[in-house]
């Protein structure tokens, strides 16, 4: 069993808090992704798990054992980093066998492990080659191979694909996910790329300024973001945020965009969440570009006065199977991601429908989600 | 308007050192603050002058050379090549003799942690352990390895292809007619020793000569060890007809023992030594030796260090240089 547990883990560099009392339970065999903008503490967190960084406060456990004082080589982990090199004068086999030779493994065991790893990675035919005779992707596989042969309980990967070109990166993502299925080990994976996080992670941890914002599976993160930061970070193009106010008219509640739009809050939301507490208060209205539709195209919900508004099209950006519309209405701006058949042209004033099932509002003060 | 660090610090409401960290892209500044600082600096076209920058970064223009041992002539060659290259680049060198003692190495790391030097070159010795990786990753220190291997290949390294040297030497001895080539190794070299053995094995294999464990003597790598290795080998029921020593002290002890025994080189035994230096040059006949490219190694290590200190991205992380075989009289059957 290789659960990894962080309890109140804090890392300070001088007075600067890089990682702020993190609590996290990483489940055995899980593919967990740490994601967040540059400088949010992803690498620092990973290095503390690896033992390459002292822990200022709190404890880290690997498989029920506190490892704060356990040196990296005794932690049963293997690391793969972005700028991971290979020894150019050694062939692939020797590069992969290097760590095992160091640990004085018997020759047969080394052979077995290197061959197994080479099979898994599909690099069996390359074992005699020198790194110079390999493509970027093949080299990255060998670097992975060096980690795999150690048969660790936990793999730690810090942006291992960021040196590869875009196409290869996409391909390696899929391969890494498959690899994880085959190896059945815990992986902690760091990236600043939300797409990478969403496509690879069983669960995702969103970090900001050293603080965990949310831990969830990709779908929940997308559908139920806990705050404005997570909502804006996950998804591309990012969620639209518009300042608004909650107003009550009789039994009905509306999101009022200061005269720009007025959207009715569905009844189920009113009952379930604390909407009534926010009457006449400032909120942030959030809707994803994919949930703003061109009213001229039929969808699985009706466009009425209560879920639509008119805006001017400022930019039309065709993306192949869909179109991004950059819209403006008074001082509000937003993006809609509409179907390719949309006829909207720059300068048009068009009606846009909002899928009320998918909308969010956030407390303007705390930026925490209301629903 | 010519803006100073102080002005920016006042405008953002942070310490001067924070502004300096942000501008010099050093860690320890929150992202928002950093962006604020950078945008003001940009807006007012702030350019730190060279002197101020030196002060802010506490540049010392000193680098530390951690050397594994100082007993062998090759150590002297490494030291002098690094010193020369460093001086040319405007750096002075502080010498730290590790003497194969990990505790000593950790103690000397203070120099880096307290910013008394700008960076360090670690030459020779055991595998670069996690304390060096830590010092480099989390301590943000500039560290270069020279002839020192590491498992996590994260540190820029300049190394000799050690298997190449023994391969060339062994092959040469075989073409000179040797069939039973003794190999003298230094156990302190651990992985590098294994590379040397693998080059030897490869040459034997290519010439269909069976590897004979009895002919390989692993020792402390000293002059005495070289001497004793000969005594041990000459007493084998099937003694060697050629010798290959894999460091300079072993070479010296070995030659002394052969001469002491009243044997002649190359008449009785062919011999290839290690290191092209004063010690190995005094023998008669002149010794064929494996020569490591110390000049180039030192120069390359200093280049790596100055480049990373200048914030340049290194085109390659690991440079491997080939040793050369200097063929003289000791290995030529006349
Ligand atoms: N050795 C150090 N000394 C001081 N501050 C540091 C040190 N290492 C990191 N930091 C700071 O800690 C914070 C977190 O750094 P970390 O490298 O973990 O970020 P990250 O999320 O991995 O970012 P990136 O996506 O850019 O790799 C940053 O603000 C960084 O400047
Ligand atoms: Mg990082």
XYZ file of C-alpha atoms and ligand atoms in Angstrom:
737
model
C 0.000 0.000 0.000
C 1.376 3.365 -0.916
C -0.950 6.050 0.291
C 0.796 9.372 0.573
C -0.552 11.616 3.294
C 0.249 15.264 3.878
C -0.757 16.606 7.268
C -0.549 20.358 7.776
C 2.500 20.538 5.574
C 4.070 23.972 5.447
C 7.225 25.141 3.711
C 8.783 28.492 4.423
C 11.737 30.079 2.694
C 12.707 32.665 5.278
C 9.446 34.519 5.961
C 7.993 33.536 2.648
C 5.376 30.797 2.865
C 5.679 28.718 -0.303
C 3.388 25.901 0.863
C 0.704 26.685 3.395
C -0.544 23.960 5.775
C -1.591 21.482 3.137
C -3.707 18.487 4.001
C -3.945 15.859 1.341
C -4.531 12.132 1.153
C -3.258 10.516 -2.011
C -4.810 7.113 -2.479
C -2.844 4.012 -3.429
C -2.553 3.592 -7.248
C -4.087 6.993 -7.880
C -2.920 9.386 -10.606
C -2.975 12.684 -8.769
C -2.192 15.956 -10.518
C -0.993 19.120 -8.804
C -1.877 22.109 -10.951
C -1.702 25.865 -10.574
C 0.014 28.954 -11.926
C 3.763 29.453 -11.833
C 5.125 29.902 -8.320
C 2.119 28.397 -6.506
C 4.233 25.757 -4.795
C 3.762 22.665 -6.953
C 7.415 21.733 -7.237
C 8.067 22.563 -3.601
C 5.266 20.206 -2.541
C 6.568 17.436 -4.767
C 10.126 17.893 -3.552
C 9.015 17.600 0.033
C 7.401 14.268 -0.804
C 10.627 13.301 -2.572
C 12.772 14.325 0.379
C 14.664 16.939 -1.609
C 13.278 19.772 0.473
C 13.040 20.026 4.253
C 9.512 20.204 5.645
C 9.100 23.310 7.813
C 5.970 22.105 9.609
C 3.670 19.090 9.432
C 4.263 15.507 8.386
C 4.359 13.485 5.212
C 3.574 9.790 5.318
C 4.245 7.248 2.608
C 2.427 3.970 3.211
C 1.642 4.808 6.863
C 5.223 5.685 7.711
C 6.226 9.255 8.525
C 9.070 10.029 6.148
C 10.066 13.538 7.249
C 13.499 12.273 8.241
C 13.844 9.451 5.737
C 16.417 10.180 2.998
C 15.113 10.159 -0.600
C 16.741 6.880 -1.556
C 14.918 5.058 1.226
C 11.482 6.442 0.403
C 10.580 3.942 -2.307
C 9.909 6.714 -4.790
C 11.234 7.523 -8.230
C 11.343 10.931 -9.809
C 11.035 12.131 -13.371
C 11.823 15.753 -14.048
C 11.508 18.056 -17.013
C 15.199 18.544 -17.685
C 16.170 14.985 -17.157
C 19.306 14.081 -19.078
C 20.790 10.742 -20.121
C 24.440 9.810 -20.151
C 25.346 10.304 -23.821
C 28.155 7.740 -23.854
C 26.025 4.936 -22.448
C 23.493 3.023 -24.469
C 19.838 2.896 -23.488
C 20.272 -0.352 -21.578
C 23.113 0.999 -19.464
C 21.322 4.258 -18.849
C 18.314 2.354 -17.555
C 20.400 -0.104 -15.566
C 22.532 2.603 -13.975
C 20.627 2.991 -10.718
C 20.286 -0.755 -10.253
C 23.999 -1.298 -10.778
C 24.567 1.373 -8.172
C 22.423 -0.512 -5.733
C 24.404 -3.638 -6.556
C 21.450 -5.618 -7.869
C 22.382 -9.035 -9.280
C 22.948 -9.061 -13.014
C 19.936 -11.270 -13.794
C 17.611 -9.044 -11.800
C 18.900 -5.969 -13.644
C 18.322 -7.702 -16.955
C 14.810 -8.700 -16.031
C 13.829 -5.256 -14.845
C 15.336 -3.376 -17.777
C 13.696 -5.740 -20.237
C 10.320 -5.498 -18.498
C 10.473 -1.721 -18.492
C 11.591 -1.657 -22.128
C 8.611 -3.862 -23.036
C 6.162 -1.638 -21.214
C 7.585 1.452 -22.881
C 7.952 -0.119 -26.307
C 11.654 0.665 -26.514
C 12.952 -2.907 -26.642
C 14.518 -2.373 -30.110
C 16.365 0.709 -28.895
C 18.317 -0.820 -26.016
C 21.623 -0.788 -27.883
C 21.294 2.782 -29.083
C 23.010 5.840 -27.685
C 20.808 8.781 -26.594
C 21.927 10.816 -29.636
C 20.253 8.252 -31.887
C 16.865 8.733 -30.222
C 13.991 11.123 -30.839
C 12.801 13.466 -28.082
C 9.898 11.198 -27.212
C 12.102 8.119 -27.130
C 14.537 9.877 -24.823
C 11.707 10.802 -22.522
C 10.656 7.153 -22.474
C 14.153 6.120 -21.473
C 14.077 8.690 -18.678
C 10.800 7.101 -17.547
C 12.435 3.710 -17.887
C 15.145 4.738 -15.448
C 12.406 5.399 -12.922
C 10.333 2.311 -13.733
C 13.173 -0.177 -13.234
C 13.375 0.888 -9.632
C 9.851 -0.481 -9.142
C 8.956 2.307 -6.744
C 5.768 2.604 -4.733
C 5.252 6.170 -5.902
C 6.284 8.052 -9.036
C 6.861 11.764 -8.711
C 6.801 13.678 -11.975
C 7.514 17.387 -12.290
C 6.386 18.684 -15.686
C 8.043 15.723 -17.417
C 6.581 16.625 -20.800
C 7.201 20.338 -20.952
C 10.379 20.016 -22.995
C 8.554 18.204 -25.777
C 6.847 19.869 -28.717
C 3.083 20.282 -28.590
C 2.199 17.271 -30.725
C 4.474 14.885 -28.900
C 3.257 16.206 -25.587
C -0.316 15.273 -26.430
C 0.775 11.816 -27.498
C 2.909 11.260 -24.394
C 0.005 12.312 -22.168
C -2.028 9.381 -23.424
C 0.944 7.079 -23.112
C 1.611 8.124 -19.545
C -1.996 7.447 -18.630
C -1.815 3.991 -20.190
C 1.486 3.393 -18.451
C -0.128 4.217 -15.153
C -2.880 1.666 -15.820
C -0.288 -0.990 -16.522
C 2.046 -0.213 -13.632
C -0.697 0.138 -11.028
C 1.317 2.503 -8.861
C 0.656 5.855 -7.287
C 1.654 8.820 -9.448
C 1.928 12.414 -8.302
C 2.182 14.609 -11.345
C 2.921 18.331 -11.463
C 1.884 20.609 -14.310
C 0.869 24.213 -14.787
C -1.234 23.191 -17.778
C -4.890 22.714 -16.858
C -5.601 20.692 -20.020
C -2.885 18.254 -19.072
C -4.312 18.041 -15.569
C -7.862 17.476 -16.817
C -6.908 14.766 -19.299
C -4.565 12.817 -17.041
C -5.639 13.086 -13.435
C -7.887 10.706 -11.508
C -8.054 13.614 -9.125
C -6.686 17.114 -9.368
C -5.356 19.431 -6.697
C -5.585 23.112 -7.602
C -3.003 25.242 -5.811
C -2.744 28.985 -5.459
C -0.038 30.795 -3.500
C 0.808 27.589 -1.658
C -2.783 26.991 -0.555
C -4.912 24.072 -1.751
C -8.026 25.514 -3.384
C -9.847 22.339 -4.278
C -9.262 18.614 -4.626
C -11.623 16.798 -6.973
C -11.968 14.593 -10.017
C -11.845 16.464 -13.345
C -15.607 16.552 -13.911
C -16.451 17.829 -10.446
C -13.742 20.431 -10.733
C -15.246 21.606 -13.989
C -18.871 21.500 -12.882
C -18.574 22.438 -9.238
C -15.660 24.814 -8.745
C -15.372 25.974 -5.155
C -14.299 29.523 -5.881
C -13.607 32.081 -8.584
C -9.966 31.071 -8.853
C -10.672 27.414 -9.610
C -13.566 28.304 -11.907
C -11.306 30.626 -13.883
C -8.305 28.347 -13.924
C -10.045 25.224 -15.183
C -11.508 25.323 -18.675
C -10.451 27.024 -21.877
C -11.413 29.659 -22.851
C -11.858 30.595 -19.217
C -15.238 31.048 -17.538
C -16.841 34.477 -18.022
C -17.158 36.499 -14.828
C -19.574 39.418 -14.661
C -20.265 41.573 -11.651
C -23.918 41.527 -10.668
C -26.384 41.810 -7.856
C -29.084 39.451 -6.572
C -32.520 41.032 -6.690
C -35.832 39.701 -5.464
C -39.156 40.312 -7.250
C -42.024 38.602 -5.460
C -41.096 34.936 -5.136
C -38.517 35.193 -7.850
C -34.825 35.910 -7.672
C -32.706 37.391 -10.418
C -29.055 37.938 -11.204
C -28.995 41.560 -12.250
C -26.022 42.645 -14.327
C -26.496 46.296 -13.506
C -28.857 46.795 -16.417
C -26.860 44.782 -18.934
C -28.633 41.497 -18.343
C -31.172 40.012 -15.999
C -31.219 36.295 -15.465
C -33.673 34.309 -13.457
C -32.262 31.952 -10.868
C -33.822 28.458 -11.204
C -36.040 27.475 -8.288
C -34.118 24.378 -7.301
C -31.011 26.497 -6.745
C -32.879 28.893 -4.504
C -34.026 26.118 -2.237
C -30.719 24.303 -2.185
C -28.313 27.197 -1.708
C -28.164 30.337 0.351
C -29.381 32.594 -2.463
C -31.864 34.430 -0.248
C -29.060 35.628 2.010
C -27.598 37.520 -0.915
C -30.564 39.664 -1.868
C -29.339 43.151 -2.811
C -25.761 42.025 -2.377
C -22.949 42.062 -4.898
C -22.049 38.723 -6.460
C -19.939 37.484 -9.319
C -21.906 35.762 -12.026
C -19.981 32.999 -13.778
C -20.844 31.178 -16.984
C -18.603 29.121 -19.205
C -18.272 30.111 -22.898
C -19.718 26.730 -23.896
C -22.883 27.465 -21.885
C -23.581 30.708 -23.751
C -25.401 29.840 -26.988
C -26.443 31.557 -30.190
C -30.246 31.852 -29.805
C -30.728 31.292 -33.538
C -29.580 27.707 -33.155
C -31.840 25.192 -31.411
C -30.645 23.675 -28.127
C -32.053 21.417 -25.457
C -33.399 24.396 -23.529
C -35.642 27.289 -24.548
C -34.282 30.785 -24.846
C -36.609 33.203 -23.042
C -36.371 36.736 -21.697
C -35.173 35.323 -18.426
C -32.126 33.505 -19.661
C -30.904 35.664 -22.514
C -29.379 38.978 -23.355
C -28.334 40.937 -26.428
C -24.731 41.797 -27.090
C -22.573 43.126 -29.849
C -20.153 40.785 -31.589
C -16.678 42.349 -31.505
C -14.568 39.488 -32.812
C -15.395 36.212 -34.547
C -12.756 33.546 -34.175
C -13.454 30.371 -36.180
C -11.878 27.317 -34.516
C -12.914 24.650 -37.016
C -15.722 22.696 -35.411
C -16.792 25.733 -33.371
C -16.562 29.507 -33.238
C -15.469 31.793 -30.408
C -17.503 34.998 -30.260
C -16.038 37.893 -28.306
C -18.985 39.901 -27.072
C -19.517 43.252 -25.421
C -22.548 44.816 -23.797
C -21.994 48.142 -22.071
C -18.918 47.561 -19.908
C -19.371 43.807 -19.692
C -17.348 41.522 -21.903
C -17.612 37.836 -22.486
C -16.787 34.953 -24.762
C -19.262 32.492 -26.228
C -18.239 29.190 -27.727
C -20.896 28.491 -30.356
C -21.512 25.944 -33.093
C -19.842 26.383 -36.473
C -23.234 26.997 -38.142
C -23.646 30.287 -36.257
C -24.102 33.181 -38.693
C -22.960 35.851 -36.261
C -20.868 38.588 -37.857
C -18.704 41.305 -36.372
C -20.880 44.299 -35.497
C -24.101 42.245 -35.220
C -26.242 42.612 -32.150
C -27.248 39.036 -31.430
C -29.329 37.295 -28.819
C -27.482 34.860 -26.612
C -29.036 32.204 -24.449
C -27.583 31.018 -21.183
C -27.936 27.431 -20.007
C -29.287 28.086 -16.533
C -28.413 24.563 -15.399
C -24.758 25.452 -15.728
C -24.509 28.921 -14.225
C -22.620 29.878 -11.071
C -22.632 32.737 -8.650
C -19.863 33.607 -6.259
C -19.721 35.824 -3.188
C -18.107 39.049 -4.440
C -16.295 39.516 -1.161
C -14.842 36.060 -0.469
C -14.996 34.790 -4.071
C -16.364 31.515 -2.661
C -19.053 29.790 -4.681
C -22.712 30.195 -3.728
C -23.692 27.639 -6.355
C 13.096 59.907 -14.397
C 15.799 57.562 -13.187
C 14.189 55.190 -10.762
C 16.095 53.392 -7.997
C 15.339 50.145 -6.224
C 14.368 52.238 -3.242
C 11.766 54.167 -5.235
C 10.131 51.015 -6.500
C 10.179 49.499 -3.019
C 8.397 52.568 -1.672
C 5.822 52.561 -4.448
C 4.915 48.910 -3.958
C 5.309 48.996 -0.219
C 7.829 46.192 0.067
C 11.446 45.845 1.132
C 14.242 46.809 -1.245
C 15.535 43.250 -1.206
C 12.144 42.021 -2.393
C 12.287 44.382 -5.355
C 15.754 43.141 -6.116
C 14.624 39.520 -5.933
C 11.740 40.176 -8.265
C 13.853 42.033 -10.797
C 16.604 39.456 -10.726
C 14.042 36.694 -11.036
C 15.040 35.132 -7.737
C 12.640 33.041 -5.684
C 10.837 34.252 -2.612
C 8.481 36.831 -4.064
C 4.772 36.173 -4.380
C 3.479 36.204 -7.933
C 1.195 39.223 -7.504
C 3.864 41.330 -5.836
C 6.348 40.326 -8.467
C 4.031 41.349 -11.281
C 3.406 44.688 -9.589
C 7.122 45.327 -9.204
C 7.942 44.290 -12.742
C 5.231 46.408 -14.264
C 6.434 49.508 -12.392
C 10.027 48.763 -13.333
C 8.963 48.430 -16.924
C 6.796 51.511 -16.877
C 9.700 53.643 -15.645
C 12.225 51.811 -17.747
C 14.214 50.739 -14.740
C 17.676 49.316 -15.437
C 19.738 48.100 -12.536
C 23.337 49.159 -12.939
C 25.965 46.482 -12.898
C 27.406 47.478 -9.545
C 24.070 47.626 -7.794
C 23.205 44.304 -9.301
C 26.439 42.795 -7.992
C 25.600 44.030 -4.503
C 22.035 42.828 -4.625
C 23.067 39.366 -5.749
C 25.985 39.376 -3.331
C 28.278 38.340 -6.126
C 31.597 37.232 -4.795
C 33.327 36.286 -8.027
C 34.573 33.269 -6.165
C 33.858 29.678 -6.975
C 34.532 26.638 -4.856
C 36.306 23.590 -6.175
C 35.418 20.476 -4.211
C 38.073 17.940 -5.024
C 37.720 14.298 -3.998
C 41.369 13.858 -3.062
C 44.679 15.653 -3.411
C 47.108 12.781 -3.388
C 47.364 12.094 -7.081
C 48.983 14.106 -9.828
C 45.690 14.045 -11.733
C 44.145 16.049 -8.906
C 46.829 18.698 -9.439
C 46.036 18.737 -13.146
C 42.338 19.211 -12.513
C 42.952 21.952 -9.990
C 45.297 23.883 -12.223
C 43.105 23.579 -15.297
C 40.071 24.829 -13.397
C 42.004 27.620 -11.754
C 43.309 28.789 -15.089
C 39.914 28.728 -16.775
C 38.229 30.377 -13.788
C 40.802 33.166 -13.604
C 40.323 33.860 -17.277
C 36.604 34.150 -16.669
C 37.191 36.568 -13.797
C 36.725 34.182 -10.894
C 38.936 33.145 -8.024
C 38.916 29.590 -6.756
C 38.517 28.330 -3.202
C 39.856 24.821 -2.850
C 38.028 22.307 -0.671
C 39.732 18.983 -0.213
C 37.071 16.393 0.502
C 39.493 13.544 0.966
C 36.682 11.066 0.157
C 34.875 12.145 3.321
C 31.169 12.857 2.924
C 30.930 14.674 6.241
C 33.664 17.024 5.131
C 31.849 17.657 1.887
C 28.628 18.510 3.694
C 30.505 20.875 5.983
C 32.079 22.668 3.030
C 28.618 23.098 1.477
C 28.215 25.914 3.989
C 30.214 28.016 1.570
C 27.367 27.774 -0.886
C 24.553 28.094 1.616
C 26.009 31.264 3.057
C 26.706 32.707 -0.380
C 30.414 32.961 0.173
C 30.900 31.632 -3.323
C 28.822 32.053 -6.475
C 28.902 28.400 -7.424
C 30.854 25.194 -7.143
C 32.515 22.490 -9.185
C 32.613 19.022 -7.680
C 35.495 17.038 -9.137
C 35.814 13.284 -8.815
C 34.687 10.974 -6.077
C 31.645 9.000 -5.108
C 28.236 9.235 -6.642
C 26.757 12.701 -6.219
C 24.272 12.048 -3.468
C 20.997 13.691 -2.588
C 22.677 16.415 -0.579
C 24.104 17.846 -3.802
C 20.789 17.544 -5.611
C 19.128 19.287 -2.673
C 21.739 22.011 -2.629
C 21.144 22.547 -6.306
C 17.354 22.247 -6.485
C 16.066 23.800 -3.313
C 19.126 25.843 -2.441
C 19.172 27.242 -5.969
C 22.941 26.868 -6.058
C 24.928 26.550 -9.236
C 26.658 23.207 -9.111
C 28.684 21.473 -11.808
C 29.994 17.931 -11.646
C 33.340 16.970 -13.115
C 34.137 13.275 -13.448
C 31.515 12.578 -10.875
C 28.425 10.543 -11.667
C 24.913 10.930 -10.319
C 21.785 8.877 -10.459
C 19.318 11.718 -10.892
C 20.750 13.416 -13.937
C 19.819 16.931 -12.944
C 23.208 18.520 -12.529
C 25.300 19.716 -15.444
C 28.196 17.316 -15.763
C 31.485 17.074 -17.577
C 32.877 13.579 -17.585
C 35.488 11.403 -19.203
C 34.365 8.348 -21.084
C 36.274 6.032 -18.804
C 35.357 2.840 -20.554
C 36.818 4.296 -23.727
C 40.280 4.710 -22.159
C 40.566 1.150 -20.895
C 39.049 -0.126 -24.116
C 41.704 1.611 -26.213
C 44.494 0.459 -23.897
C 43.329 -3.147 -23.790
C 42.856 -3.322 -27.518
C 46.314 -1.872 -28.058
C 47.868 -4.457 -25.740
C 46.060 -7.258 -27.543
C 47.296 -6.098 -30.934
C 50.782 -6.126 -29.419
C 50.300 -9.802 -28.693
C 49.168 -9.757 -25.075
C 46.764 -12.549 -24.082
C 46.629 -12.353 -20.305
C 46.184 -8.688 -19.441
C 46.063 -7.809 -15.746
C 43.851 -4.900 -14.759
C 44.548 -2.831 -11.633
C 41.586 -0.842 -10.343
C 40.903 1.642 -7.561
C 37.955 0.684 -5.380
C 37.397 4.318 -4.344
C 36.283 5.094 -7.857
C 33.232 2.795 -7.519
C 31.168 3.533 -10.617
C 34.009 4.975 -12.607
C 35.924 1.832 -11.801
C 33.085 -0.224 -13.197
C 33.178 1.790 -16.386
C 36.872 1.157 -16.660
C 36.341 -2.566 -16.144
C 33.593 -2.600 -18.765
C 35.889 -1.052 -21.394
C 38.480 -3.697 -20.630
C 35.870 -6.440 -20.877
C 34.542 -5.120 -24.141
C 37.964 -5.190 -25.802
C 38.597 -8.733 -24.537
C 35.240 -9.859 -25.822
C 35.833 -8.376 -29.242
C 39.046 -10.354 -29.480
C 37.510 -13.534 -28.116
C 39.644 -13.546 -25.003
C 37.896 -14.910 -21.916
C 37.557 -12.579 -18.945
C 39.601 -13.932 -16.058
C 38.627 -12.666 -12.629
C 42.048 -13.570 -11.220
C 43.700 -10.991 -13.412
C 41.639 -8.110 -12.057
C 42.968 -6.640 -8.820
C 40.788 -4.156 -7.002
C 42.612 -2.162 -4.343
C 42.961 1.061 -2.426
C 44.460 2.600 -5.542
C 47.681 3.663 -3.830
C 51.311 3.258 -4.841
C 51.644 0.452 -2.279
C 48.564 -1.206 -3.713
C 50.132 -1.122 -7.178
C 53.255 -2.720 -5.801
C 51.388 -5.470 -3.977
C 49.161 -6.165 -6.931
C 52.210 -7.159 -8.914
C 53.417 -9.523 -6.190
C 50.018 -11.148 -6.088
C 49.740 -11.500 -9.853
C 53.229 -12.846 -10.416
C 52.459 -15.706 -8.071
C 49.525 -16.925 -10.122
C 50.049 -20.310 -11.742
C 49.391 -18.547 -15.027
C 50.779 -15.031 -14.543
C 49.897 -12.098 -16.816
C 51.891 -11.026 -19.848
C 50.695 -7.426 -19.750
C 49.438 -4.857 -17.237
C 46.957 -2.045 -17.364
C 46.833 0.277 -14.357
C 43.811 2.563 -14.066
C 45.243 5.380 -11.995
C 48.622 7.056 -11.754
C 49.633 5.903 -8.280
C 48.853 2.299 -9.153
C 50.988 2.783 -12.242
C 53.966 3.976 -10.241
C 53.777 1.191 -7.656
C 53.362 -1.380 -10.389
C 56.397 -0.231 -12.363
C 58.474 -0.139 -9.202
C 57.519 -3.698 -8.330
C 58.283 -4.981 -11.832
C 61.713 -3.360 -11.768
C 62.346 -4.511 -8.232
C 61.652 -8.073 -9.325
C 64.338 -7.753 -11.976
C 61.935 -7.901 -14.892
C 62.136 -5.781 -18.014
C 59.443 -3.683 -19.628
C 58.415 -4.305 -22.398
C 60.526 -7.439 -22.785
C 58.900 -9.460 -19.987
C 55.669 -7.522 -19.614
C 53.835 -4.999 -21.726
C 52.457 -2.130 -19.738
C 49.978 0.711 -20.127
C 49.763 3.198 -17.295
C 47.352 5.960 -16.414
C 47.930 9.687 -16.402
C 50.357 11.719 -18.467
C 52.226 13.652 -15.816
C 55.512 14.193 -14.032
C 55.210 10.999 -12.017
C 54.605 8.715 -14.950
C 57.113 10.500 -17.155
C 60.206 9.676 -15.119
C 60.384 6.005 -15.980
C 62.601 4.352 -18.480
C 61.383 3.059 -20.866
C 58.846 5.780 -21.493
C 55.360 4.692 -20.506
C 52.383 4.283 -22.765
C 49.540 5.925 -20.867
C 45.848 6.702 -20.973
C 45.618 10.450 -20.820
C 42.475 12.110 -19.573
C 41.624 15.441 -21.188
C 41.998 17.479 -17.980
C 42.521 20.808 -19.717
C 39.299 20.472 -21.667
C 37.414 19.025 -18.692
C 38.398 21.980 -16.514
C 37.619 24.507 -19.199
C 34.240 22.961 -19.970
C 33.282 22.777 -16.285
C 34.100 26.454 -15.819
C 32.190 27.324 -19.013
C 29.162 25.450 -17.675
C 29.395 27.263 -14.372
C 29.845 30.754 -15.792
C 27.050 30.153 -18.286
C 24.641 29.057 -15.587
C 25.697 31.948 -13.360
C 24.897 34.246 -16.262
C 21.459 32.658 -16.389
C 22.026 31.025 -19.756
C 20.264 27.803 -20.558
C 22.828 25.110 -21.247
C 22.582 23.573 -24.693
C 23.509 20.200 -23.249
C 23.498 18.986 -19.672
C 26.199 16.389 -19.968
C 29.397 16.588 -21.942
C 31.495 13.471 -22.340
C 35.100 13.789 -23.434
C 37.291 10.977 -24.718
C 40.631 10.102 -23.186
C 43.536 9.433 -25.537
C 46.113 6.694 -25.602
C 49.662 8.059 -25.692
C 51.643 5.223 -27.205
C 55.307 5.136 -26.121
C 57.780 2.345 -25.485
C 56.386 0.341 -22.546
C 53.684 -1.331 -24.596
C 55.525 -2.080 -27.826
C 57.016 -5.527 -28.284
C 60.375 -5.044 -29.978
N 14.995 28.012 -2.578
C 14.053 28.939 -2.536
N 14.210 30.063 -1.838
C 13.248 31.007 -1.774
N 12.049 30.900 -2.388
C 11.830 29.800 -3.111
C 12.809 28.759 -3.227
N 12.291 27.780 -4.019
C 11.061 28.216 -4.383
N 10.775 29.406 -3.838
C 9.525 30.169 -3.995
O 8.463 29.366 -3.576
C 7.338 29.531 -4.429
C 6.913 28.199 -4.984
O 7.899 27.716 -5.863
P 7.713 26.389 -6.720
O 8.964 26.145 -7.457
O 7.204 25.323 -5.844
O 6.569 26.850 -7.729
P 5.884 26.019 -8.903
O 4.439 25.969 -8.590
O 6.580 24.730 -9.118
O 6.096 27.004 -10.143
P 6.455 26.681 -11.687
O 5.167 26.359 -12.373
O 6.999 28.000 -12.142
O 7.451 25.588 -11.704
C 7.768 30.523 -5.510
O 7.278 31.792 -5.179
C 9.251 30.483 -5.444
O 9.781 31.734 -5.829
Mg 7.803 23.936 -10.673
